[in-house]
JSON list of C-alpha atoms in Angstrom, two decimals:
[
{"chain": "A", "resi": 1, "resn": "MET", "atom": "CA", "xyz": [38.83, 38.41, -37.80]},
{"chain": "A", "resi": 2, "resn": "ARG", "atom": "CA", "xyz": [36.73, 37.06, -34.98]},
{"chain": "A", "resi": 3, "resn": "LEU", "atom": "CA", "xyz": [33.32, 35.45, -35.11]},
{"chain": "A", "resi": 4, "resn": "SER", "atom": "CA", "xyz": [30.67, 36.47, -32.63]},
{"chain": "A", "resi": 5, "resn": "ASN", "atom": "CA", "xyz": [29.76, 34.10, -29.80]},
{"chain": "A", "resi": 6, "resn": "PHE", "atom": "CA", "xyz": [26.37, 33.76, -31.46]},
{"chain": "A", "resi": 7, "resn": "SER", "atom": "CA", "xyz": [27.96, 32.30, -34.61]},
{"chain": "A", "resi": 8, "resn": "ASP", "atom": "CA", "xyz": [30.30, 30.12, -32.58]},
{"chain": "A", "resi": 9, "resn": "TYR", "atom": "CA", "xyz": [27.38, 28.72, -30.59]},
{"chain": "A", "resi": 10, "resn": "GLY", "atom": "CA", "xyz": [25.32, 28.27, -33.74]},
{"chain": "A", "resi": 11, "resn": "ILE", "atom": "CA", "xyz": [28.07, 26.18, -35.32]},
{"chain": "A", "resi": 12, "resn": "ARG", "atom": "CA", "xyz": [28.35, 24.14, -32.13]},
{"chain": "A", "resi": 13, "resn": "VAL", "atom": "CA", "xyz": [24.58, 23.50, -32.01]},
{"chain": "A", "resi": 14, "resn": "LEU", "atom": "CA", "xyz": [24.62, 22.32, -35.61]},
{"chain": "A", "resi": 15, "resn": "MET", "atom": "CA", "xyz": [27.68, 20.14, -35.05]},
{"chain": "A", "resi": 16, "resn": "TYR", "atom": "CA", "xyz": [26.09, 18.57, -32.00]},
{"chain": "A", "resi": 17, "resn": "THR", "atom": "CA", "xyz": [22.80, 18.01, -33.80]},
{"chain": "A", "resi": 18, "resn": "ALA", "atom": "CA", "xyz": [24.49, 16.51, -36.84]},
{"chain": "A", "resi": 19, "resn": "GLY", "atom": "CA", "xyz": [26.73, 14.31, -34.70]},
{"chain": "A", "resi": 20, "resn": "ILE", "atom": "CA", "xyz": [24.08, 12.47, -32.70]},
{"chain": "A", "resi": 21, "resn": "ASP", "atom": "CA", "xyz": [21.92, 9.50, -33.56]},
{"chain": "A", "resi": 22, "resn": "ARG", "atom": "CA", "xyz": [19.43, 10.72, -36.16]},
{"chain": "A", "resi": 23, "resn": "SER", "atom": "CA", "xyz": [16.53, 8.96, -34.41]},
{"chain": "A", "resi": 24, "resn": "LYS", "atom": "CA", "xyz": [16.96, 11.19, -31.34]},
{"chain": "A", "resi": 25, "resn": "LEU", "atom": "CA", "xyz": [15.80, 14.78, -30.92]},
{"chain": "A", "resi": 26, "resn": "CYS", "atom": "CA", "xyz": [18.18, 17.25, -29.30]},
{"chain": "A", "resi": 27, "resn": "THR", "atom": "CA", "xyz": [17.13, 19.65, -26.59]},
{"chain": "A", "resi": 28, "resn": "THR", "atom": "CA", "xyz": [18.52, 23.07, -25.83]},
{"chain": "A", "resi": 29, "resn": "LYS", "atom": "CA", "xyz": [19.18, 21.96, -22.23]},
{"chain": "A", "resi": 30, "resn": "GLU", "atom": "CA", "xyz": [21.18, 18.96, -23.44]},
{"chain": "A", "resi": 31, "resn": "VAL", "atom": "CA", "xyz": [23.35, 21.12, -25.73]},
{"chain": "A", "resi": 32, "resn": "SER", "atom": "CA", "xyz": [23.71, 23.79, -23.04]},
{"chain": "A", "resi": 33, "resn": "ASP", "atom": "CA", "xyz": [24.90, 21.21, -20.52]},
{"chain": "A", "resi": 34, "resn": "TYR", "atom": "CA", "xyz": [27.24, 19.54, -22.99]},
{"chain": "A", "resi": 35, "resn": "TYR", "atom": "CA", "xyz": [29.08, 22.74, -23.95]},
{"chain": "A", "resi": 36, "resn": "GLY", "atom": "CA", "xyz": [28.62, 24.63, -20.67]},
{"chain": "A", "resi": 37, "resn": "ILE", "atom": "CA", "xyz": [26.87, 27.49, -22.49]},
{"chain": "A", "resi": 38, "resn": "SER", "atom": "CA", "xyz": [24.04, 29.61, -21.09]},
{"chain": "A", "resi": 39, "resn": "TYR", "atom": "CA", "xyz": [20.68, 27.94, -21.73]},
{"chain": "A", "resi": 40, "resn": "ASN", "atom": "CA", "xyz": [18.97, 31.30, -22.30]},
{"chain": "A", "resi": 41, "resn": "HIS", "atom": "CA", "xyz": [21.55, 32.28, -24.90]},
{"chain": "A", "resi": 42, "resn": "LEU", "atom": "CA", "xyz": [21.19, 28.95, -26.70]},
{"chain": "A", "resi": 43, "resn": "VAL", "atom": "CA", "xyz": [17.41, 29.35, -26.85]},
{"chain": "A", "resi": 44, "resn": "LYS", "atom": "CA", "xyz": [18.00, 32.39, -29.06]},
{"chain": "A", "resi": 45, "resn": "VAL", "atom": "CA", "xyz": [20.57, 30.56, -31.17]},
{"chain": "A", "resi": 46, "resn": "VAL", "atom": "CA", "xyz": [18.28, 27.56, -31.72]},
{"chain": "A", "resi": 47, "resn": "HIS", "atom": "CA", "xyz": [15.39, 29.86, -32.61]},
{"chain": "A", "resi": 48, "resn": "LYS", "atom": "CA", "xyz": [17.55, 31.67, -35.19]},
{"chain": "A", "resi": 49, "resn": "LEU", "atom": "CA", "xyz": [18.81, 28.39, -36.68]},
{"chain": "A", "resi": 50, "resn": "SER", "atom": "CA", "xyz": [15.21, 27.26, -36.96]},
{"chain": "A", "resi": 51, "resn": "SER", "atom": "CA", "xyz": [14.10, 30.50, -38.64]},
{"chain": "A", "resi": 52, "resn": "LEU", "atom": "CA", "xyz": [16.98, 30.08, -41.13]},
{"chain": "A", "resi": 53, "resn": "GLY", "atom": "CA", "xyz": [15.83, 26.54, -41.93]},
{"chain": "A", "resi": 54, "resn": "TYR", "atom": "CA", "xyz": [18.80, 24.68, -40.43]},
{"chain": "A", "resi": 55, "resn": "LEU", "atom": "CA", "xyz": [16.74, 23.10, -37.63]},
{"chain": "A", "resi": 56, "resn": "LYS", "atom": "CA", "xyz": [13.24, 21.73, -37.34]},
{"chain": "A", "resi": 57, "resn": "ILE", "atom": "CA", "xyz": [11.68, 22.26, -33.90]},
{"chain": "A", "resi": 58, "resn": "LYS", "atom": "CA", "xyz": [9.14, 19.83, -32.50]},
{"chain": "A", "resi": 59, "resn": "LYS", "atom": "CA", "xyz": [7.18, 21.30, -29.61]},
{"chain": "A", "resi": 60, "resn": "GLY", "atom": "CA", "xyz": [5.70, 19.53, -26.63]},
{"chain": "A", "resi": 61, "resn": "ARG", "atom": "CA", "xyz": [6.86, 17.61, -23.60]},
{"chain": "A", "resi": 62, "resn": "SER", "atom": "CA", "xyz": [8.90, 15.16, -25.66]},
{"chain": "A", "resi": 63, "resn": "GLY", "atom": "CA", "xyz": [9.94, 17.82, -28.14]},
{"chain": "A", "resi": 64, "resn": "GLY", "atom": "CA", "xyz": [13.28, 19.09, -29.22]},
{"chain": "A", "resi": 65, "resn": "PHE", "atom": "CA", "xyz": [14.97, 19.84, -32.49]},
{"chain": "A", "resi": 66, "resn": "GLU", "atom": "CA", "xyz": [16.69, 18.07, -35.33]},
{"chain": "A", "resi": 67, "resn": "LEU", "atom": "CA", "xyz": [18.52, 18.99, -38.49]},
{"chain": "A", "resi": 68, "resn": "ASN", "atom": "CA", "xyz": [16.25, 20.18, -41.23]},
{"chain": "A", "resi": 69, "resn": "ARG", "atom": "CA", "xyz": [18.90, 19.95, -43.96]},
{"chain": "A", "resi": 70, "resn": "ASP", "atom": "CA", "xyz": [21.31, 17.36, -45.25]},
{"chain": "A", "resi": 71, "resn": "PRO", "atom": "CA", "xyz": [24.61, 17.94, -43.38]},
{"chain": "A", "resi": 72, "resn": "LYS", "atom": "CA", "xyz": [26.54, 17.13, -46.56]},
{"chain": "A", "resi": 73, "resn": "LYS", "atom": "CA", "xyz": [24.93, 20.17, -48.23]},
{"chain": "A", "resi": 74, "resn": "VAL", "atom": "CA", "xyz": [25.36, 22.66, -45.37]},
{"chain": "A", "resi": 75, "resn": "ARG", "atom": "CA", "xyz": [28.58, 24.63, -45.83]},
{"chain": "A", "resi": 76, "resn": "LEU", "atom": "CA", "xyz": [30.47, 26.20, -42.94]},
{"chain": "A", "resi": 77, "resn": "GLY", "atom": "CA", "xyz": [30.83, 29.55, -44.73]},
{"chain": "A", "resi": 78, "resn": "GLU", "atom": "CA", "xyz": [27.09, 29.65, -45.36]},
{"chain": "A", "resi": 79, "resn": "ILE", "atom": "CA", "xyz": [26.44, 29.15, -41.63]},
{"chain": "A", "resi": 80, "resn": "VAL", "atom": "CA", "xyz": [28.86, 31.93, -40.68]},
{"chain": "A", "resi": 81, "resn": "LYS", "atom": "CA", "xyz": [27.42, 34.33, -43.24]},
{"chain": "A", "resi": 82, "resn": "ASP", "atom": "CA", "xyz": [23.87, 33.59, -42.06]},
{"chain": "A", "resi": 83, "resn": "LEU", "atom": "CA", "xyz": [24.65, 33.99, -38.36]},
{"chain": "A", "resi": 84, "resn": "GLU", "atom": "CA", "xyz": [27.01, 36.96, -38.26]},
{"chain": "A", "resi": 85, "resn": "PRO", "atom": "CA", "xyz": [25.02, 40.15, -37.53]},
{"chain": "A", "resi": 86, "resn": "ASP", "atom": "CA", "xyz": [27.13, 41.99, -40.08]},
{"chain": "A", "resi": 87, "resn": "PHE", "atom": "CA", "xyz": [30.04, 40.68, -42.01]},
{"chain": "A", "resi": 88, "resn": "PHE", "atom": "CA", "xyz": [31.86, 43.96, -42.50]},
{"chain": "A", "resi": 89, "resn": "ILE", "atom": "CA", "xyz": [35.47, 43.48, -41.52]},
{"chain": "A", "resi": 90, "resn": "VAL", "atom": "CA", "xyz": [35.95, 47.22, -41.87]},
{"chain": "A", "resi": 91, "resn": "GLU", "atom": "CA", "xyz": [33.54, 50.12, -41.55]},
{"chain": "A", "resi": 92, "resn": "CYS", "atom": "CA", "xyz": [33.54, 51.07, -45.24]},
{"chain": "A", "resi": 93, "resn": "PHE", "atom": "CA", "xyz": [32.09, 47.70, -46.32]},
{"chain": "A", "resi": 94, "resn": "ASP", "atom": "CA", "xyz": [28.82, 48.84, -44.74]},
{"chain": "A", "resi": 95, "resn": "SER", "atom": "CA", "xyz": [27.08, 51.19, -47.17]},
{"chain": "A", "resi": 96, "resn": "ASN", "atom": "CA", "xyz": [25.20, 52.77, -44.23]},
{"chain": "A", "resi": 97, "resn": "ASN", "atom": "CA", "xyz": [28.37, 53.64, -42.34]},
{"chain": "A", "resi": 98, "resn": "GLN", "atom": "CA", "xyz": [30.96, 55.21, -44.58]},
{"chain": "A", "resi": 99, "resn": "ASN", "atom": "CA", "xyz": [32.53, 57.94, -42.51]},
{"chain": "A", "resi": 100, "resn": "CYS", "atom": "CA", "xyz": [36.17, 57.28, -43.32]},
{"chain": "A", "resi": 101, "resn": "LYS", "atom": "CA", "xyz": [38.01, 60.32, -44.65]},
{"chain": "A", "resi": 102, "resn": "VAL", "atom": "CA", "xyz": [40.09, 58.26, -47.10]},
{"chain": "A", "resi": 103, "resn": "LEU", "atom": "CA", "xyz": [37.20, 56.19, -48.47]},
{"chain": "A", "resi": 104, "resn": "SER", "atom": "CA", "xyz": [37.38, 57.58, -52.01]},
{"chain": "A", "resi": 105, "resn": "PHE", "atom": "CA", "xyz": [41.07, 56.76, -52.50]},
{"chain": "A", "resi": 106, "resn": "CYS", "atom": "CA", "xyz": [41.75, 54.00, -49.95]},
{"chain": "A", "resi": 107, "resn": "LYS", "atom": "CA", "xyz": [43.91, 51.19, -51.24]},
{"chain": "A", "resi": 108, "resn": "ALA", "atom": "CA", "xyz": [43.13, 48.87, -48.31]},
{"chain": "A", "resi": 109, "resn": "LYS", "atom": "CA", "xyz": [39.55, 48.13, -49.40]},
{"chain": "A", "resi": 110, "resn": "SER", "atom": "CA", "xyz": [40.42, 45.81, -52.25]},
{"chain": "A", "resi": 111, "resn": "PRO", "atom": "CA", "xyz": [42.78, 43.45, -50.39]},
{"chain": "A", "resi": 112, "resn": "LEU", "atom": "CA", "xyz": [40.49, 43.41, -47.36]},
{"chain": "A", "resi": 113, "resn": "PHE", "atom": "CA", "xyz": [37.49, 42.58, -49.55]},
{"chain": "A", "resi": 114, "resn": "LYS", "atom": "CA", "xyz": [39.49, 39.81, -51.26]},
{"chain": "A", "resi": 115, "resn": "ALA", "atom": "CA", "xyz": [40.52, 38.43, -47.86]},
{"chain": "A", "resi": 116, "resn": "GLN", "atom": "CA", "xyz": [36.89, 38.37, -46.71]},
{"chain": "A", "resi": 117, "resn": "LYS", "atom": "CA", "xyz": [35.87, 36.50, -49.86]},
{"chain": "A", "resi": 118, "resn": "ALA", "atom": "CA", "xyz": [38.77, 34.06, -49.44]},
{"chain": "A", "resi": 119, "resn": "PHE", "atom": "CA", "xyz": [37.78, 33.45, -45.81]},
{"chain": "A", "resi": 120, "resn": "LEU", "atom": "CA", "xyz": [34.24, 32.48, -46.80]},
{"chain": "A", "resi": 121, "resn": "ARG", "atom": "CA", "xyz": [35.46, 30.49, -49.80]},
{"chain": "A", "resi": 122, "resn": "GLU", "atom": "CA", "xyz": [37.76, 28.47, -47.54]},
{"chain": "A", "resi": 123, "resn": "LEU", "atom": "CA", "xyz": [35.01, 27.85, -44.99]},
{"chain": "A", "resi": 124, "resn": "ASN", "atom": "CA", "xyz": [32.67, 26.74, -47.77]},
{"chain": "A", "resi": 125, "resn": "ARG", "atom": "CA", "xyz": [35.06, 23.92, -48.63]},
{"chain": "A", "resi": 126, "resn": "THR", "atom": "CA", "xyz": [33.90, 22.22, -45.44]},
{"chain": "A", "resi": 127, "resn": "SER", "atom": "CA", "xyz": [30.44, 20.80, -44.88]},
{"chain": "A", "resi": 128, "resn": "LEU", "atom": "CA", "xyz": [28.66, 20.21, -41.60]},
{"chain": "A", "resi": 129, "resn": "TYR", "atom": "CA", "xyz": [29.04, 16.51, -42.36]},
{"chain": "A", "resi": 130, "resn": "ASP", "atom": "CA", "xyz": [32.84, 16.94, -42.62]},
{"chain": "A", "resi": 131, "resn": "LEU", "atom": "CA", "xyz": [32.85, 18.49, -39.14]},
{"chain": "A", "resi": 132, "resn": "THR", "atom": "CA", "xyz": [30.88, 15.67, -37.57]},
{"chain": "A", "resi": 133, "resn": "LYS", "atom": "CA", "xyz": [31.57, 12.39, -39.36]},
{"chain": "A", "resi": 134, "resn": "ASN", "atom": "CA", "xyz": [32.71, 9.70, -36.95]},
{"chain": "A", "resi": 135, "resn": "THR", "atom": "CA", "xyz": [32.58, 12.03, -33.94]},
{"chain": "A", "resi": 136, "resn": "SER", "atom": "CA", "xyz": [29.78, 10.66, -31.76]},
{"chain": "A", "resi": 137, "resn": "LYS", "atom": "CA", "xyz": [32.15, 8.28, -29.95]},
{"chain": "A", "resi": 138, "resn": "GLU", "atom": "CA", "xyz": [34.76, 10.98, -29.31]},
{"chain": "A", "resi": 139, "resn": "TRP", "atom": "CA", "xyz": [32.15, 13.43, -28.10]},
{"chain": "A", "resi": 140, "resn": "GLY", "atom": "CA", "xyz": [30.36, 10.83, -25.98]},
{"chain": "A", "resi": 141, "resn": "ILE", "atom": "CA", "xyz": [26.99, 11.61, -27.55]}
]
């Protein structure tokens, strides 16, 4: 299983935002420079994270963004599920795309579904806080 770049970047934005001094706003340019990620791509990621309620954006010349939720309550699996465009590890998990000839008797669906659930369950054991505690010195932010 592979996460999209969008989800990867979203996790990185949240980690960066949670890892810095809470009195400071982040900017998309700052995060883009830090990770070496396209600014234009990160604009979309930050907008999505804001629309999902993870970030609060403050507009204006001295604007930026900050976490809008307690990092101890934000679970990694929740972030992934929210950011992945679809979370169907196989075609038949999508009710709009069930063209497989063996769909009605396939024995792979159940273990694959269980694996997907286990993946999210494992990610949900980790909070955004867990990913960022004591990291600002290591990251140099």
